[in-house]
Short mmCIF file of C-alpha atoms and ligand atoms in Angstrom, two decimals:
data_model
loop_
_atom_site.label_atom_id
_atom_site.label_comp_id
_atom_site.label_asym_id
_atom_site.label_seq_id
_atom_site.Cartn_x
_atom_site.Cartn_y
_atom_site.Cartn_z
CA MET A 12 152.82 147.47 38.93
CA SER A 13 156.25 146.40 37.63
CA ARG A 14 157.43 142.81 37.97
CA ASP A 15 159.86 143.81 40.73
CA ALA A 16 157.11 145.60 42.67
CA LEU A 17 154.77 142.60 42.32
CA LEU A 18 157.54 140.28 43.47
CA LYS A 19 158.39 142.47 46.48
CA ASP A 20 154.74 142.68 47.50
CA PHE A 21 154.35 138.89 47.19
CA MET A 22 157.54 138.11 49.12
CA ASP A 23 156.76 140.63 51.88
CA ARG A 24 153.48 138.85 52.51
CA LEU A 25 155.06 135.37 52.33
CA GLU A 26 157.85 136.33 54.73
CA LYS A 27 155.24 137.55 57.23
CA THR A 28 153.23 134.32 57.07
CA ALA A 29 156.29 132.02 56.99
CA PRO A 30 158.91 133.95 59.01
CA GLY A 31 162.52 132.79 59.19
CA GLU A 32 162.14 130.06 56.53
CA THR A 33 165.08 131.31 54.48
CA GLU A 34 165.56 128.33 52.13
CA PHE A 35 161.85 128.29 51.39
CA HIS A 36 161.84 132.04 50.67
CA GLN A 37 164.84 131.60 48.36
CA ALA A 38 163.10 128.86 46.35
CA VAL A 39 159.78 130.73 46.15
CA ARG A 40 161.42 134.01 45.12
CA HIS A 41 162.99 132.39 42.05
CA VAL A 42 159.77 130.78 40.88
CA VAL A 43 157.58 133.81 41.58
CA ARG A 44 160.05 136.16 39.83
CA ASP A 45 159.53 134.23 36.59
CA THR A 46 155.80 133.53 36.91
CA ILE A 47 154.07 136.43 38.66
CA THR A 48 153.55 138.42 35.45
CA ILE A 49 152.14 135.29 33.81
CA GLU A 50 149.66 134.91 36.67
CA LYS A 51 148.68 138.58 36.41
CA ALA A 52 148.25 138.33 32.62
CA HIS A 53 145.96 135.32 32.94
CA GLY A 54 142.58 136.25 34.40
CA ASP A 55 141.73 132.72 35.57
CA TYR A 56 145.07 132.32 37.36
CA THR A 57 144.70 135.70 39.05
CA ALA A 58 141.14 134.97 40.19
CA ALA A 59 142.18 131.55 41.50
CA LYS A 60 145.18 133.10 43.39
CA VAL A 61 147.31 130.31 42.02
CA LEU A 62 150.69 131.50 43.32
CA GLU A 63 149.34 132.25 46.78
CA ARG A 64 147.88 128.74 46.91
CA LEU A 65 150.98 127.05 45.52
CA THR A 66 153.21 128.61 48.17
CA VAL A 67 151.27 127.10 51.07
CA PRO A 68 151.59 123.31 51.44
CA ASP A 69 148.40 121.26 51.55
CA ARG A 70 149.60 120.07 54.97
CA ILE A 71 152.70 119.37 57.05
CA ILE A 72 152.61 116.22 59.15
CA GLY A 73 155.02 116.35 62.08
CA PHE A 74 155.81 113.57 64.51
CA ARG A 75 158.13 112.24 67.19
CA VAL A 76 160.32 109.22 66.39
CA VAL A 77 161.33 107.20 69.43
CA TRP A 78 163.83 104.35 69.03
CA GLN A 79 166.47 102.49 71.02
CA ASP A 80 170.20 102.62 70.23
CA ASP A 81 172.57 99.65 70.54
CA ALA A 82 173.28 100.50 74.18
CA GLY A 83 169.56 100.26 74.96
CA GLN A 84 169.26 104.05 75.41
CA VAL A 85 166.06 105.72 74.23
CA GLN A 86 166.64 108.22 71.42
CA VAL A 87 164.14 110.85 70.28
CA ASN A 88 164.10 112.46 66.82
CA ARG A 89 161.67 114.63 64.88
CA GLY A 90 160.11 113.62 61.58
CA TRP A 91 157.98 115.42 59.01
CA ARG A 92 156.19 114.90 55.71
CA VAL A 93 155.31 118.00 53.74
CA GLN A 94 152.45 117.14 51.37
CA PHE A 95 152.80 120.19 49.19
CA SER A 96 150.43 119.81 46.25
CA ASN A 97 148.46 116.94 44.73
CA ALA A 98 146.94 119.09 41.97
CA ILE A 99 148.22 116.85 39.15
CA GLY A 100 148.77 113.53 40.94
CA PRO A 101 149.50 111.91 44.31
CA TYR A 102 152.22 113.51 46.46
CA LYS A 103 155.66 112.30 45.42
CA GLY A 104 159.12 113.20 46.70
CA GLY A 105 162.01 111.85 48.73
CA LEU A 106 162.82 111.32 52.39
CA ARG A 107 166.02 112.86 53.80
CA PHE A 108 167.73 111.86 57.04
CA HIS A 109 170.16 114.59 58.10
CA PRO A 110 170.68 116.73 61.21
CA THR A 111 169.94 119.89 59.18
CA VAL A 112 166.44 118.71 58.16
CA SER A 113 163.76 121.16 59.29
CA PRO A 114 160.23 122.08 58.18
CA SER A 115 161.68 125.07 56.26
CA MET A 116 164.11 122.87 54.36
CA LEU A 117 161.39 120.34 53.56
CA LYS A 118 159.04 123.11 52.44
CA PHE A 119 161.66 124.39 49.98
CA LEU A 120 162.30 120.88 48.68
CA GLY A 121 158.58 120.04 48.47
CA PHE A 122 157.83 123.31 46.66
CA GLU A 123 160.55 122.65 44.06
CA GLN A 124 159.32 119.07 43.72
CA VAL A 125 155.85 120.25 42.63
CA PHE A 126 157.28 121.95 39.52
CA LYS A 127 159.92 119.30 38.88
CA ASN A 128 157.30 116.55 38.86
CA ALA A 129 155.08 118.61 36.56
CA LEU A 130 158.00 118.96 34.11
CA THR A 131 158.38 115.17 33.80
CA GLY A 132 154.99 114.99 32.04
CA LEU A 133 153.91 112.27 34.51
CA PRO A 134 150.88 112.58 36.81
CA LEU A 135 152.81 113.29 40.02
CA GLY A 136 152.13 115.85 42.74
CA GLY A 137 154.89 117.14 45.04
CA GLY A 138 156.01 116.43 48.58
CA LYS A 139 159.12 115.89 50.68
CA GLY A 140 159.87 114.41 54.08
CA GLY A 141 162.54 113.32 56.46
CA SER A 142 164.04 113.53 59.89
CA ASP A 143 166.81 115.27 61.81
CA PHE A 144 168.23 111.78 62.50
CA ASP A 145 171.97 111.59 61.71
CA PRO A 146 172.97 108.12 60.48
CA LYS A 147 176.71 108.99 60.64
CA GLY A 148 178.38 106.76 63.22
CA ARG A 149 175.24 104.65 63.73
CA SER A 150 175.32 100.86 63.28
CA ASP A 151 173.23 99.14 60.58
CA ALA A 152 170.94 97.76 63.32
CA GLU A 153 170.38 101.27 64.73
CA ILE A 154 169.56 102.69 61.29
CA MET A 155 167.12 99.83 60.69
CA ARG A 156 165.39 100.41 64.05
CA PHE A 157 165.19 104.12 63.29
CA CYS A 158 163.62 103.42 59.84
CA GLN A 159 161.05 101.13 61.46
CA ALA A 160 160.16 103.70 64.13
CA PHE A 161 159.99 106.50 61.53
CA MET A 162 157.64 104.50 59.32
CA ARG A 163 155.37 103.57 62.25
CA GLN A 164 154.56 107.30 62.42
CA LEU A 165 154.48 108.02 58.67
CA ALA A 166 152.56 104.95 57.41
CA PRO A 167 149.01 106.18 58.12
CA HIS A 168 149.62 109.20 55.89
CA ILE A 169 151.01 107.54 52.74
CA GLY A 170 149.82 104.98 50.18
CA PRO A 171 150.05 104.21 46.45
CA ASP A 172 147.27 106.67 45.53
CA ARG A 173 147.96 109.19 48.29
CA ASP A 174 151.65 109.86 48.82
CA ILE A 175 154.60 107.80 47.57
CA PRO A 176 157.93 108.74 49.21
CA ALA A 177 161.34 107.75 47.79
CA GLY A 178 164.96 108.21 48.91
CA ASP A 179 167.09 111.34 49.18
CA ILE A 180 170.22 112.19 51.16
CA ASN A 181 171.13 109.24 53.43
CA VAL A 182 168.07 107.27 52.32
CA GLY A 183 169.14 104.74 49.69
CA THR A 184 167.88 101.34 48.54
CA ARG A 185 168.82 99.73 51.87
CA GLU A 186 166.82 102.23 53.94
CA ILE A 187 163.88 102.06 51.50
CA GLY A 188 163.85 98.27 52.06
CA TRP A 189 163.53 98.76 55.82
CA LEU A 190 160.96 101.52 55.43
CA PHE A 191 158.93 99.47 52.94
CA ALA A 192 158.85 96.43 55.24
CA ALA A 193 157.57 98.60 58.08
CA TYR A 194 154.93 100.14 55.78
CA LYS A 195 153.83 96.69 54.60
CA ALA A 196 153.47 95.49 58.20
CA HIS A 197 151.28 98.51 58.98
CA ALA A 198 149.10 98.41 55.85
CA LEU A 199 148.73 94.61 55.74
CA GLU A 200 149.07 94.76 51.97
CA PHE A 201 151.83 94.78 49.34
CA THR A 202 151.42 98.00 47.40
CA GLY A 203 153.93 100.35 45.83
CA ALA A 204 153.74 103.01 48.53
CA LEU A 205 157.46 103.75 48.23
CA THR A 206 159.77 103.91 45.22
CA GLY A 207 163.47 103.17 45.05
CA LYS A 208 162.77 99.66 46.30
CA GLY A 209 165.13 96.75 45.66
CA PRO A 210 164.55 94.99 42.32
CA SER A 211 163.49 91.76 44.07
CA PHE A 212 160.44 93.45 45.66
CA GLY A 213 159.05 95.81 43.06
CA GLY A 214 161.85 98.29 42.49
CA SER A 215 162.46 99.55 38.98
CA ALA A 216 165.64 98.79 37.10
CA ILE A 217 168.06 101.76 37.11
CA ARG A 218 166.12 103.81 39.72
CA THR A 219 169.36 104.12 41.70
CA GLN A 220 171.23 105.42 38.68
CA ALA A 221 168.37 107.51 37.26
CA THR A 222 169.08 110.97 38.72
CA GLY A 223 172.76 110.96 37.71
CA TYR A 224 172.14 109.35 34.31
CA GLY A 225 169.21 111.70 33.64
CA LEU A 226 171.39 114.70 34.49
CA VAL A 227 173.89 113.66 31.83
CA TYR A 228 171.11 113.06 29.28
CA PHE A 229 169.83 116.56 30.00
CA VAL A 230 173.30 118.06 29.51
CA GLU A 231 173.58 116.16 26.22
CA ALA A 232 170.28 117.72 25.12
CA MET A 233 171.67 121.17 26.05
CA LEU A 234 174.83 120.49 24.05
CA GLY A 235 172.76 119.09 21.17
CA ASP A 236 170.95 122.42 20.99
CA LEU A 237 174.38 123.97 20.41
CA ASN A 238 175.29 121.29 17.82
CA ASP A 239 177.87 119.95 20.24
CA ASP A 240 178.33 116.83 22.40
CA LEU A 241 180.14 115.58 25.49
CA THR A 242 183.19 114.14 23.75
CA GLY A 243 186.34 115.37 25.48
CA LYS A 244 184.50 117.92 27.67
CA ARG A 245 186.03 118.51 31.11
CA VAL A 246 183.26 117.84 33.64
CA ALA A 247 183.67 118.83 37.31
CA ILE A 248 181.29 117.11 39.72
CA SER A 249 180.77 117.81 43.43
CA GLY A 250 179.54 115.21 45.90
CA LYS A 251 180.37 111.52 46.13
CA GLY A 252 176.89 110.13 46.68
CA ASN A 253 174.23 108.57 44.55
CA VAL A 254 173.72 111.45 42.13
CA ALA A 255 177.40 112.42 41.81
CA THR A 256 178.82 108.95 41.19
CA HIS A 257 176.15 107.95 38.67
CA ALA A 258 176.52 111.25 36.81
CA ALA A 259 180.28 110.61 36.72
CA GLU A 260 179.78 107.05 35.47
CA LYS A 261 177.45 108.14 32.65
CA ALA A 262 179.45 111.24 31.65
CA LEU A 263 182.57 109.10 31.34
CA ALA A 264 180.68 106.49 29.31
CA ARG A 265 179.50 109.26 26.97
CA GLY A 266 183.04 110.43 26.23
CA ALA A 267 183.56 113.23 28.77
CA LYS A 268 186.60 113.64 31.01
CA VAL A 269 185.39 113.70 34.64
CA ILE A 270 187.92 115.71 36.63
CA SER A 271 186.46 115.63 40.14
CA LEU A 272 184.21 114.23 42.82
CA SER A 273 184.10 115.69 46.34
CA ASP A 274 182.71 115.51 49.85
CA THR A 275 182.41 117.77 52.85
CA SER A 276 186.14 117.53 53.57
CA GLY A 277 187.58 118.19 50.11
CA THR A 278 187.92 117.36 46.43
CA LEU A 279 189.25 114.31 44.66
CA TRP A 280 191.02 115.83 41.67
CA ALA A 281 191.82 113.80 38.56
CA ARG A 282 193.84 115.92 36.14
CA ASP A 283 193.58 113.26 33.40
CA GLY A 284 190.06 112.20 34.28
CA LEU A 285 188.57 109.54 36.54
CA ASP A 286 188.11 105.99 35.32
CA GLN A 287 185.17 103.67 36.11
CA ASP A 288 187.24 101.73 38.70
CA THR A 289 187.92 104.90 40.68
CA ILE A 290 184.23 105.88 40.56
CA ALA A 291 183.35 102.39 41.86
CA TRP A 292 185.96 102.83 44.63
CA VAL A 293 184.41 106.17 45.66
CA ARG A 294 180.98 104.54 45.77
CA SER A 295 182.21 101.68 47.93
CA GLN A 296 184.00 104.10 50.30
CA LYS A 297 180.76 106.08 50.69
CA ALA A 298 178.73 102.91 51.26
CA ALA A 299 181.16 101.81 53.96
CA GLY A 300 181.03 105.23 55.64
CA GLY A 301 184.68 105.85 54.69
CA ASP A 302 186.37 108.91 53.19
CA ILE A 303 188.06 109.43 49.81
CA ALA A 304 191.19 111.12 51.14
CA ASP A 305 193.49 108.22 50.23
CA PRO A 306 192.79 107.47 46.53
CA PRO A 307 193.98 104.20 44.98
CA SER A 308 196.06 105.79 42.19
CA LYS A 309 198.97 108.28 42.10
CA ALA A 310 197.25 110.08 39.21
CA LEU A 311 194.61 111.29 41.69
CA ARG A 312 194.93 113.95 44.38
CA PHE A 313 192.68 114.65 47.31
CA VAL A 314 192.79 118.36 48.14
CA GLU A 315 191.43 119.05 51.58
CA GLY A 316 189.02 121.95 52.03
CA LYS A 317 188.80 122.60 48.28
CA THR A 318 185.76 122.62 46.00
CA PRO A 319 185.95 121.51 42.33
CA TRP A 320 184.98 124.85 40.78
CA SER A 321 188.46 126.29 40.21
CA LEU A 322 189.55 123.32 38.08
CA GLU A 323 188.53 125.10 34.85
CA PRO A 324 185.80 122.68 33.73
CA ASP A 325 183.74 123.13 30.57
CA ILE A 326 180.74 121.76 32.46
CA ALA A 327 180.02 121.93 36.20
CA LEU A 328 177.60 119.49 37.83
CA PRO A 329 176.94 120.39 41.49
CA CYS A 330 175.58 117.12 42.91
CA ALA A 331 176.11 117.43 46.68
CA THR A 332 173.62 119.61 48.52
CA GLN A 333 171.73 122.92 48.67
CA ASN A 334 173.65 126.22 48.77
CA GLU A 335 177.01 124.53 48.13
CA LEU A 336 178.04 126.99 45.41
CA SER A 337 178.66 130.65 46.33
CA ALA A 338 178.90 133.73 44.09
CA ALA A 339 182.71 133.58 44.40
CA MET A 340 182.64 130.00 43.12
CA VAL A 341 180.48 131.05 40.14
CA GLN A 342 183.18 133.65 39.42
CA GLU A 343 185.79 130.85 39.47
CA LEU A 344 183.70 128.97 36.90
CA VAL A 345 183.38 132.08 34.74
CA ASP A 346 187.13 132.76 34.95
CA GLY A 347 187.84 129.13 34.04
CA GLY A 348 185.68 129.32 30.91
CA ALA A 349 182.76 127.07 31.97
CA ARG A 350 179.87 126.98 29.51
CA ILE A 351 177.26 124.93 31.41
CA VAL A 352 176.20 124.51 35.04
CA ALA A 353 173.56 121.79 35.42
CA GLU A 354 172.21 121.03 38.88
CA GLY A 355 172.21 117.43 40.11
CA ALA A 356 171.51 118.64 43.65
CA ASN A 357 168.44 120.64 44.60
CA MET A 358 169.14 124.41 44.76
CA PRO A 359 172.94 124.06 44.99
CA LEU A 360 173.47 127.76 44.24
CA THR A 361 173.12 130.37 46.98
CA ALA A 362 170.82 133.32 46.22
CA ASP A 363 173.90 135.48 45.41
CA ALA A 364 175.32 132.76 43.17
CA GLN A 365 172.02 132.59 41.27
CA ASP A 366 172.11 136.35 40.69
CA LYS A 367 175.73 136.14 39.57
CA ILE A 368 175.17 133.31 37.11
CA MET A 369 172.20 135.12 35.54
CA ALA A 370 174.57 137.89 34.53
CA ALA A 371 177.22 135.49 33.21
CA ALA A 372 177.38 133.84 29.79
CA ILE A 373 176.90 130.38 31.31
CA LEU A 374 173.91 128.18 30.54
CA HIS A 375 172.34 127.25 33.87
CA ALA A 376 169.99 124.25 34.09
CA PRO A 377 168.05 124.21 37.40
CA GLY A 378 167.59 121.01 39.39
CA LYS A 379 163.86 120.95 38.79
CA ALA A 380 164.64 120.14 35.15
CA ALA A 381 168.11 118.61 35.16
CA ASN A 382 167.74 116.23 38.13
CA ALA A 383 164.16 115.12 37.39
CA GLY A 384 165.37 111.73 36.11
CA GLY A 385 165.11 110.15 39.55
CA VAL A 386 161.51 111.06 40.13
CA ALA A 387 160.69 110.20 36.52
CA VAL A 388 161.92 106.62 36.99
CA SER A 389 160.06 106.56 40.32
CA GLY A 390 156.95 107.39 38.28
CA LEU A 391 157.77 104.47 35.98
CA GLU A 392 158.23 102.27 39.08
CA MET A 393 154.74 103.24 40.25
CA SER A 394 153.29 102.19 36.87
CA GLN A 395 155.19 98.90 36.95
CA ASN A 396 153.88 98.20 40.49
CA SER A 397 150.27 98.98 39.51
CA HIS A 398 150.54 96.63 36.52
CA ARG A 399 152.45 93.97 38.52
CA GLN A 400 155.18 94.14 35.89
CA PHE A 401 158.93 94.57 35.80
CA ALA A 402 160.50 96.43 32.89
CA PRO A 403 164.04 95.53 31.79
CA ALA A 404 166.84 98.06 32.33
CA GLU A 405 167.20 98.87 28.60
CA ASP A 406 163.49 99.82 28.40
CA VAL A 407 163.65 102.03 31.49
CA ASP A 408 166.88 103.66 30.35
CA ARG A 409 165.36 104.42 26.94
CA LYS A 410 162.26 105.91 28.58
CA LEU A 411 164.46 107.96 30.94
CA LYS A 412 166.37 109.36 27.98
CA ASP A 413 163.10 110.22 26.20
CA ILE A 414 161.72 111.91 29.31
CA MET A 415 164.87 114.01 29.81
CA ARG A 416 164.77 115.08 26.16
CA ALA A 417 161.07 115.94 26.49
CA ILE A 418 161.80 118.01 29.63
CA HIS A 419 164.55 119.80 27.72
CA ALA A 420 162.12 120.54 24.88
CA ARG A 421 159.44 121.89 27.29
CA VAL A 422 161.98 124.07 29.08
CA ALA A 423 163.51 125.30 25.81
CA ASP A 424 160.07 126.17 24.39
CA ASN A 425 159.33 128.35 27.41
CA GLY A 426 162.82 129.77 27.90
CA ARG A 427 164.16 130.51 24.41
CA GLU A 428 165.21 134.13 24.01
CA GLY A 429 166.65 134.71 20.55
CA ASN A 430 169.34 132.08 20.05
CA ARG A 431 169.87 131.56 23.81
CA ILE A 432 167.82 129.50 26.26
CA ASP A 433 167.11 130.78 29.78
CA TYR A 434 166.74 127.35 31.39
CA VAL A 435 165.75 128.65 34.82
CA ARG A 436 162.93 130.78 33.45
CA GLY A 437 161.83 128.09 30.99
CA ALA A 438 161.61 125.46 33.73
CA ASN A 439 159.72 127.75 36.10
CA ILE A 440 157.19 128.78 33.47
CA ALA A 441 156.59 125.28 32.02
CA GLY A 442 156.14 123.71 35.48
CA PHE A 443 153.98 126.56 36.73
CA ARG A 444 151.63 126.54 33.71
CA LYS A 445 150.87 122.83 34.08
CA VAL A 446 150.09 123.02 37.79
CA ALA A 447 148.27 126.35 37.48
CA ASP A 448 145.93 124.94 34.82
CA ALA A 449 145.00 122.05 37.14
CA VAL A 450 144.51 124.29 40.19
CA THR A 451 142.34 126.67 38.19
CA ALA A 452 140.24 123.88 36.67
CA MET A 453 139.41 122.48 40.11
CA GLY A 454 137.84 125.65 41.47
CA ALA A 455 138.14 127.21 44.91
CA ILE A 456 138.84 124.33 47.25
P1 NDP B 21 173.92 111.15 49.10
O1 NDP B 21 173.57 111.09 50.53
O2 NDP B 21 174.04 109.88 48.34
O3 NDP B 21 175.29 111.96 48.91
C1 NDP B 21 175.47 113.28 49.27
C2 NDP B 21 176.97 113.53 49.30
O4 NDP B 21 177.21 114.92 49.24
C3 NDP B 21 177.66 113.01 50.57
O5 NDP B 21 178.70 112.15 50.22
C4 NDP B 21 178.21 114.28 51.25
O6 NDP B 21 179.52 114.15 51.74
C5 NDP B 21 178.30 115.23 50.09
N1 NDP B 21 178.20 116.61 50.53
C6 NDP B 21 177.30 117.17 51.37
N2 NDP B 21 177.54 118.49 51.49
C7 NDP B 21 178.61 118.75 50.70
C8 NDP B 21 179.34 119.92 50.39
N3 NDP B 21 179.00 121.12 50.89
N4 NDP B 21 180.38 119.82 49.51
C9 NDP B 21 180.75 118.63 48.99
N5 NDP B 21 180.10 117.48 49.27
C10 NDP B 21 179.05 117.55 50.11
O7 NDP B 21 172.84 112.12 48.42
P2 NDP B 21 172.27 112.11 46.94
O8 NDP B 21 173.38 111.90 45.98
O9 NDP B 21 171.09 111.23 46.90
O10 NDP B 21 171.71 113.60 46.84
C11 NDP B 21 172.56 114.71 46.52
C12 NDP B 21 171.70 115.90 46.09
O11 NDP B 21 170.88 115.51 44.97
C13 NDP B 21 170.72 116.42 47.13
O12 NDP B 21 170.57 117.81 46.95
C14 NDP B 21 169.42 115.71 46.76
O13 NDP B 21 168.28 116.40 47.23
C15 NDP B 21 169.51 115.77 45.26
N6 NDP B 21 168.68 114.81 44.56
C16 NDP B 21 168.80 113.46 44.81
C17 NDP B 21 168.00 112.57 44.12
C18 NDP B 21 168.17 111.09 44.24
O14 NDP B 21 167.56 110.36 43.44
N7 NDP B 21 168.97 110.59 45.16
C19 NDP B 21 166.95 113.03 43.19
C20 NDP B 21 166.98 114.46 42.92
C21 NDP B 21 167.81 115.29 43.62
P3 NDP B 21 179.89 113.47 53.16
O15 NDP B 21 179.99 112.01 52.80
O16 NDP B 21 181.19 114.12 53.52
O17 NDP B 21 178.74 113.80 54.09
#
């Protein structure tokens, strides 16, 4: 059977057993496309049905979250934790609070997390969780009460050797503090069952910055492979959250010209490049729940309803959310002469955009490799907690840089085709091989 026929057969069966889960199908299709012939060529993998096993989560825990708003009204939300695979280590992955969160979305994120965590070289399995709770317009006290109610339901299912959640969209250091306190009250012990904690209670230095910084280190490794560097490169970034602003900060520090940040209402465009003060202003606006439509300098323009991709960047870093970049936007990048798209967000390209970019002469680094810096520093936080130690920022930053370079090397080894690297294929194959070896070694269980 050809690769396409094998893929179709696999996806037909998956779509029957997991109907309507479009984001999950999209994520699985891209991994299976690159790995199904490897499974078939490897007798042990085929006998163990590795891909079939890796596309069904170990379990999905679902629960009701009941909490009271400031007016004393009872509010009811839904929460989930998808424990996808602990083949190479305890479940690890973020929590997302957003009205669009659903089991399908968490399955796609948990599935991707399995391979991302494998690529870091650390002993981390994959999972993802969250709630359809929308923190927009909620007071701090309401968000805290929601975090406490959410953790009352989740706490029995996590722990430092079982499942260690972290933050994701709308779950930052502040929320992790509230979640951790509720976990601690349930477990009656102080253990590192969450990462992304504040530095005064076990959090690692630079965990907050790690995904954005790591993304830039990965891009530098890509450029290094081309005997080039970031100096003077025009970098367009979408999003204005944790990943976007820290990627902007680091790219600027490494000599690039950062020409945009954005949010759901439009793009902040800096023809001559953003400076660190403006990035700090964007971060404080986001933290205060404000918008970025009224920038502090005349050299900046906020363009409503626009994305950054027509600004003719050399490098595009989508750092906002899944499926934010369409095929038409990839075409804008091609027309503008972009050379690199590296994903800060998870699966920011639609299925059509992924097909389009494969045919273009743009190097495309998938999130499972390029945004693995956050989970890598979470892994370092787990080690620090186990050893009751705190590593200084310079040490963690150096280790983060080493890990991102090592991920680049693993991906390049598996994705090099002549003098070009297929980063998507390389990441899928390297992550798959590591997990598949563990699954196979453990027998039929
Ligand atoms: P944040 O909640 O800090 O920020 C997300 C930002 O993206 C918000 O400001 C939101 O804007 C904006 N946004 C959402 N949709 C769009 C859109 N279609 N176009 C433009 N902007 C948009 O999230 P993070 O920075 O933590 O996460 C961003 C992405 O990175 C997610 O895909 C996440 O899964 C991924 N990621 C995060 C990691 C981490 O360590 N935090 C680790 C690895 C991956 P608005 O304010 O208008 O809602």
